[in-house]
GROMACS .gro file of N, CA, C and O in nm:
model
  304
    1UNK      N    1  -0.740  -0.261   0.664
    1UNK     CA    2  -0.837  -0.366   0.682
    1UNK      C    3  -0.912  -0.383   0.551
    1UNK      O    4  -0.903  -0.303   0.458
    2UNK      N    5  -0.971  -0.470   0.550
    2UNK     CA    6  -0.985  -0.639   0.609
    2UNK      C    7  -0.825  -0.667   0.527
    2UNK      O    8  -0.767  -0.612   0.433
    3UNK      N    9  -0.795  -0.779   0.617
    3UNK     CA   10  -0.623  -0.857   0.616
    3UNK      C   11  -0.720  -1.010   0.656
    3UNK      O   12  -0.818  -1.008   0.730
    4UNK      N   13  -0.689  -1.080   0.618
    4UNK     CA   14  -0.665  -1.055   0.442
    4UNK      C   15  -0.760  -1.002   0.363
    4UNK      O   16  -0.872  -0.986   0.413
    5UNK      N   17  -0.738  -0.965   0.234
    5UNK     CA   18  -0.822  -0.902   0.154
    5UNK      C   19  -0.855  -0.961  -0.007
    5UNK      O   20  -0.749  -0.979  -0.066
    6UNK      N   21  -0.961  -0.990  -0.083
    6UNK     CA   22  -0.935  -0.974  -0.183
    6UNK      C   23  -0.940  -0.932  -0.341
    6UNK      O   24  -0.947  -0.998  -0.445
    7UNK      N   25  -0.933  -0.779  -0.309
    7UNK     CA   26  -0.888  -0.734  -0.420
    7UNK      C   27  -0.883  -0.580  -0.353
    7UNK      O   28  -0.793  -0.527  -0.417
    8UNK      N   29  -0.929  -0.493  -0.268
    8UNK     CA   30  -0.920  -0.356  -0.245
    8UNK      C   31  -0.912  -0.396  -0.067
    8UNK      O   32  -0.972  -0.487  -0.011
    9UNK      N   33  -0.800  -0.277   0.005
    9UNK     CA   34  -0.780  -0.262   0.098
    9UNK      C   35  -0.766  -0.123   0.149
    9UNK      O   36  -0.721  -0.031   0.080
   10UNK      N   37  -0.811  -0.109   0.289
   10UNK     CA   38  -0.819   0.026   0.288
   10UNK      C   39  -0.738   0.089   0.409
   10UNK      O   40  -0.764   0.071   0.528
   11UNK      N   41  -0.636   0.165   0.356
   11UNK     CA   42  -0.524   0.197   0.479
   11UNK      C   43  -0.560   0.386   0.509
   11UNK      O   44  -0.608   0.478   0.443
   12UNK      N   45  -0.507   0.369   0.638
   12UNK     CA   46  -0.510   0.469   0.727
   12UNK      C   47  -0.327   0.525   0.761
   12UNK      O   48  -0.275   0.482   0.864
   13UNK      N   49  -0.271   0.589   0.700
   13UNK     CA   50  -0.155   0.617   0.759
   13UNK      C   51  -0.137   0.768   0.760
   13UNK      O   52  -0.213   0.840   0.696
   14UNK      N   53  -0.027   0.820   0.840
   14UNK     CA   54   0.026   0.968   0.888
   14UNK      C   55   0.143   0.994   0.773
   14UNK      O   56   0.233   0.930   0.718
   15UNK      N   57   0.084   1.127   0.771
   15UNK     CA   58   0.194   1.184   0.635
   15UNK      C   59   0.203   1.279   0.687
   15UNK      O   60   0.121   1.306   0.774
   16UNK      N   61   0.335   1.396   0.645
   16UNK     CA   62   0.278   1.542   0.665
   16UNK      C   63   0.154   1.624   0.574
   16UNK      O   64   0.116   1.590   0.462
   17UNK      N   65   0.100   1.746   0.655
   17UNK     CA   66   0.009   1.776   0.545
   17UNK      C   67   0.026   1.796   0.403
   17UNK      O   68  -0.055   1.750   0.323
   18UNK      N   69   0.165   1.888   0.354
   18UNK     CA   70   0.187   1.891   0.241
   18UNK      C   71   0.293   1.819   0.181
   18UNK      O   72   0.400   1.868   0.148
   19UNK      N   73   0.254   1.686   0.167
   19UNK     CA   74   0.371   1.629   0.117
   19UNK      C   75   0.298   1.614  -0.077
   19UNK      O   76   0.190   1.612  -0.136
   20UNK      N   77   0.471   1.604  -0.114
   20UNK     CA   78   0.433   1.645  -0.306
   20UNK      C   79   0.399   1.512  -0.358
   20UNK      O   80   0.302   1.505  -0.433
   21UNK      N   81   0.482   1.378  -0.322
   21UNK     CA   82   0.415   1.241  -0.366
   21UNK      C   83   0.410   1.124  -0.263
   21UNK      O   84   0.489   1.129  -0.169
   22UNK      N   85   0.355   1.057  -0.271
   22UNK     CA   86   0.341   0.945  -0.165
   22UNK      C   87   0.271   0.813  -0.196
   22UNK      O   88   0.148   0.809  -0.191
   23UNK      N   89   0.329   0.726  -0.221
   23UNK     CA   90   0.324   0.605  -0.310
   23UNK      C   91   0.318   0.440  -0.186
   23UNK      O   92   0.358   0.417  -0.072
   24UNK      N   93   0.251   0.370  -0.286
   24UNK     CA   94   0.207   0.272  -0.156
   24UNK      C   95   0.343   0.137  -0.253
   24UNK      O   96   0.324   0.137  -0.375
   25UNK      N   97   0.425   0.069  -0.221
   25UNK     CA   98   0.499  -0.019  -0.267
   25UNK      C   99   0.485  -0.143  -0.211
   25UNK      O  100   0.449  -0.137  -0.093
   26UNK      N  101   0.499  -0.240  -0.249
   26UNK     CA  102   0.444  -0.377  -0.224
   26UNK      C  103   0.505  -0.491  -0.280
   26UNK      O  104   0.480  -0.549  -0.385
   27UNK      N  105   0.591  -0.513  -0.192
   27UNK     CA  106   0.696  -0.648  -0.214
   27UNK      C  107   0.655  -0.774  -0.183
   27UNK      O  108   0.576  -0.800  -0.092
   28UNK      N  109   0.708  -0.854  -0.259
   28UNK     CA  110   0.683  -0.989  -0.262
   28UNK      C  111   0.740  -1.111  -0.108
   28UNK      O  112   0.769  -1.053  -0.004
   29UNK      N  113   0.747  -1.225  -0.109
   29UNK     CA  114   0.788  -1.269  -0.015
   29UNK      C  115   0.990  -1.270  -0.015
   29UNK      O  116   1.071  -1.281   0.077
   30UNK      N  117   1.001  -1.258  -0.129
   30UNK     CA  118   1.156  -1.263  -0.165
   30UNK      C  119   1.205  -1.147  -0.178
   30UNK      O  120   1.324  -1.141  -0.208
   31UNK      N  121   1.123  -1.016  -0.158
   31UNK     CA  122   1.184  -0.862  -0.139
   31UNK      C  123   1.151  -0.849  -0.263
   31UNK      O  124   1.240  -0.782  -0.317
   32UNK      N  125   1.064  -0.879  -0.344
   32UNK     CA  126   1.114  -0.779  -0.507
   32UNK      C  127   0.967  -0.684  -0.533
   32UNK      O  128   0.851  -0.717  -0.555
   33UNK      N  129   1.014  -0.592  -0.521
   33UNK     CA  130   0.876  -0.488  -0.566
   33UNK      C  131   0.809  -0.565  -0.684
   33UNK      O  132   0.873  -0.614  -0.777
   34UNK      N  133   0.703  -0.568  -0.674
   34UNK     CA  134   0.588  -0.599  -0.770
   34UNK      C  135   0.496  -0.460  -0.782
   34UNK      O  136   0.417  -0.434  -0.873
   35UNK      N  137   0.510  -0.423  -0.730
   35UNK     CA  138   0.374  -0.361  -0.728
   35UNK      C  139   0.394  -0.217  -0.624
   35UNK      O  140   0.399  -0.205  -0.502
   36UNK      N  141   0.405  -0.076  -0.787
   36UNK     CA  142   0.365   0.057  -0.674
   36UNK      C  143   0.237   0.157  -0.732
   36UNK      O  144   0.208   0.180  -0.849
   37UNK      N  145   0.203   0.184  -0.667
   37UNK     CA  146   0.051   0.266  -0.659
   37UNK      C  147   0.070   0.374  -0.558
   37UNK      O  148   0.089   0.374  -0.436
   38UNK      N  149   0.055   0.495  -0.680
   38UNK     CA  150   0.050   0.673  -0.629
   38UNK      C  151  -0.028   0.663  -0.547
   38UNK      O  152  -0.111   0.579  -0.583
   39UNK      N  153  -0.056   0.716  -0.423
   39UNK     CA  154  -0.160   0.803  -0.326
   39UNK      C  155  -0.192   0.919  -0.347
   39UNK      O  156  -0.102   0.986  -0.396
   40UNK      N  157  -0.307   0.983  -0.325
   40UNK     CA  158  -0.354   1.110  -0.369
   40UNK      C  159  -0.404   1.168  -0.256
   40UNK      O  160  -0.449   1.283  -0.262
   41UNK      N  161  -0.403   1.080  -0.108
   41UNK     CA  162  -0.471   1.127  -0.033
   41UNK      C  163  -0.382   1.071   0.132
   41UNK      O  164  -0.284   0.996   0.134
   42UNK      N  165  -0.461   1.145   0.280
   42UNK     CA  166  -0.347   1.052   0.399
   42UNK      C  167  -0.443   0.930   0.405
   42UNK      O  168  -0.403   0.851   0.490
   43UNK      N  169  -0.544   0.894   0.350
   43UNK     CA  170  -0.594   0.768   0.415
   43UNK      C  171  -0.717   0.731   0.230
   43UNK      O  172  -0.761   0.816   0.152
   44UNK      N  173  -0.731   0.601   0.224
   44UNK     CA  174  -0.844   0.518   0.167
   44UNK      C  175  -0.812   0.369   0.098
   44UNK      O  176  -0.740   0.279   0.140
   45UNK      N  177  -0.888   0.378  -0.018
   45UNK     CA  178  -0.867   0.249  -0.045
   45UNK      C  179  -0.765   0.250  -0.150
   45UNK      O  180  -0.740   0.348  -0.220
   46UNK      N  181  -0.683   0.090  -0.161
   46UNK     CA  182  -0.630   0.054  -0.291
   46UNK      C  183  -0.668  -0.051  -0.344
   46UNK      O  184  -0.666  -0.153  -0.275
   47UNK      N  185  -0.706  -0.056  -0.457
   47UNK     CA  186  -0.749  -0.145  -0.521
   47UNK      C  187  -0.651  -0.231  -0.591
   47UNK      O  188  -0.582  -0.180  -0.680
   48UNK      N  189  -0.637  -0.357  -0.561
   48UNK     CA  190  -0.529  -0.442  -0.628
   48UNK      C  191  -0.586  -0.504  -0.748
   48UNK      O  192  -0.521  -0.508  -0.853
   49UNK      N  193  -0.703  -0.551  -0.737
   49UNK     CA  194  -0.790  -0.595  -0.873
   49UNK      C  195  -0.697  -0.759  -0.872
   49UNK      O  196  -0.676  -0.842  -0.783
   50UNK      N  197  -0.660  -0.749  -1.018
   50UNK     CA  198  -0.597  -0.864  -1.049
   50UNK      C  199  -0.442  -0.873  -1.090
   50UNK      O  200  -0.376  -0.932  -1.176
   51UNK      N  201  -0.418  -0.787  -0.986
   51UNK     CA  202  -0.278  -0.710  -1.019
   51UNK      C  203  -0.159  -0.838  -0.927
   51UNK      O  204  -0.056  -0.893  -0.967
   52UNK      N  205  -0.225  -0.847  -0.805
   52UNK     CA  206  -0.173  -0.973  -0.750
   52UNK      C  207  -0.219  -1.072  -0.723
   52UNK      O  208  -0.328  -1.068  -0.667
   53UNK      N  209  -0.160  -1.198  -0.750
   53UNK     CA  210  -0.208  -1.381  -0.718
   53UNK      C  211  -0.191  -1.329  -0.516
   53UNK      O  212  -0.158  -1.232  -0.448
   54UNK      N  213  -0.243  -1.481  -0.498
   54UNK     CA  214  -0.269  -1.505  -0.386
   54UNK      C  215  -0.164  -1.506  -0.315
   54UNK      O  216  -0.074  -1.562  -0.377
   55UNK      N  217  -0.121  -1.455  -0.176
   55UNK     CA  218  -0.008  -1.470  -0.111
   55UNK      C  219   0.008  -1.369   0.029
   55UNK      O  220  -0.088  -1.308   0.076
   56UNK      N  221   0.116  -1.364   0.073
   56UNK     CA  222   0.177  -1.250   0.174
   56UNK      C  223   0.284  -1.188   0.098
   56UNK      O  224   0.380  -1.232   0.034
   57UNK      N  225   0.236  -1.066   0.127
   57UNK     CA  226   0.336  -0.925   0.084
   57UNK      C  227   0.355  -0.839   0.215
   57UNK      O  228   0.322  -0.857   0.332
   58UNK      N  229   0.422  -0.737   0.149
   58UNK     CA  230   0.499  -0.632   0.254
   58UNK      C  231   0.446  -0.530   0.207
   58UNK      O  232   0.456  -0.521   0.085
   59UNK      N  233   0.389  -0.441   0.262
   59UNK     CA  234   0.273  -0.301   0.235
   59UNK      C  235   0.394  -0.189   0.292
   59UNK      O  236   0.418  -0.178   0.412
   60UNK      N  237   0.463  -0.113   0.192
   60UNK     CA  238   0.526  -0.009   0.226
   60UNK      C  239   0.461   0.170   0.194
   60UNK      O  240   0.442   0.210   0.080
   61UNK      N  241   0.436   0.255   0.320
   61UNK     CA  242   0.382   0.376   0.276
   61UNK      C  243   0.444   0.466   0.243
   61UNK      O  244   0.469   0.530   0.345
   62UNK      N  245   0.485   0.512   0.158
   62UNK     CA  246   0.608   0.624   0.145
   62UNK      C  247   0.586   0.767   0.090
   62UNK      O  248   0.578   0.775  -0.032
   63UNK      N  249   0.574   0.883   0.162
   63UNK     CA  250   0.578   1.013   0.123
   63UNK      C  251   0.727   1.073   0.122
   63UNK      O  252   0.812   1.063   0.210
   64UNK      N  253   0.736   1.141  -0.012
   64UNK     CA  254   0.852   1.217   0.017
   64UNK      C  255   0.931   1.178   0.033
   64UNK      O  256   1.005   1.247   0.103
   65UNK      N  257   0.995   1.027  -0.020
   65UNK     CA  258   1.086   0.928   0.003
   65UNK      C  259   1.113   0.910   0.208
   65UNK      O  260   1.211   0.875   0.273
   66UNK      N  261   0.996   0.947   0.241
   66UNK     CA  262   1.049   0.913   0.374
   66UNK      C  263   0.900   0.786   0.439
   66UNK      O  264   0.784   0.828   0.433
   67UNK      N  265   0.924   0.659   0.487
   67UNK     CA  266   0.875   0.569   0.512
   67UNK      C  267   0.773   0.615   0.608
   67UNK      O  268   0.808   0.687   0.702
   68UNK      N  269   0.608   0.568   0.589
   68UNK     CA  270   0.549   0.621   0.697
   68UNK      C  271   0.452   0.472   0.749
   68UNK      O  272   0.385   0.485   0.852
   69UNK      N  273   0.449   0.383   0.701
   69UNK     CA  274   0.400   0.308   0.737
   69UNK      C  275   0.425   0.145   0.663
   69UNK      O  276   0.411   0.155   0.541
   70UNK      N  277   0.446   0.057   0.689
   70UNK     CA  278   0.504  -0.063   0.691
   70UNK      C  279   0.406  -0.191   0.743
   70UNK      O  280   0.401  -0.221   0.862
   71UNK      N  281   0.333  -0.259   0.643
   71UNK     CA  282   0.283  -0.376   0.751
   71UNK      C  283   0.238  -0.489   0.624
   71UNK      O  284   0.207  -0.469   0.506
   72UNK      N  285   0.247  -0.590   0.688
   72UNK     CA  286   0.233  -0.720   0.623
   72UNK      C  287   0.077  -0.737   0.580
   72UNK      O  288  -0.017  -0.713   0.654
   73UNK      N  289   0.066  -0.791   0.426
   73UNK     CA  290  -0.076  -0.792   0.373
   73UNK      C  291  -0.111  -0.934   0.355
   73UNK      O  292  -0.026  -1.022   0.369
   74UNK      N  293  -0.232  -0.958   0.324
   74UNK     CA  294  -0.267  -1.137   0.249
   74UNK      C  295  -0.369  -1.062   0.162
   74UNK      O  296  -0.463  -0.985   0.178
   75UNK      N  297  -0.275  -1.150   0.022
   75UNK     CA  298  -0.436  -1.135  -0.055
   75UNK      C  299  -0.481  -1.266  -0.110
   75UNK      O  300  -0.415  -1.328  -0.193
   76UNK      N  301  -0.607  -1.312  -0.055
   76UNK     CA  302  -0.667  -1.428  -0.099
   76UNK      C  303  -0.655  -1.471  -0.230
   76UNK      O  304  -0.710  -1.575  -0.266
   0.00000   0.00000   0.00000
């Protein structure tokens, strides 16, 4: 939340406790990664800044190359 957002959003997802990396990836409307940002933590904010124009993306959560959370973003 907040969806849409614009410029920092703040996600809540399930990881295991010790996982070694876990990265937030963020595709465009045509599938092409634009945009990945390390996690350091199981839940807070990311700050997109001016990293992306206005639109709908695809919010992928990934620890440990294994998918933990998946959901559609807007950024104003």
């Amino acid at each position: 939340f907040p969806n849409p957002f614009r410029e920092t959003i703040h996600v809540q997802y399930e990881l295991k406790e010790n996982f070694n990396q876990a990265f937030a990836q963020v595709y465009n409307s045509l599938g092409q990664k634009v945009l990945t940002i390390e996690l350091n933590d199981q839940r807070g904010n990311i700050n997109f800044g001016q990293q992306l124009e206005a639109g709908v993306y695809l919010l992928q959560i990934e620890a440990d190359g294994q998918l933990s959370k998946s959901m559609s973003i807007v950024k104003m």
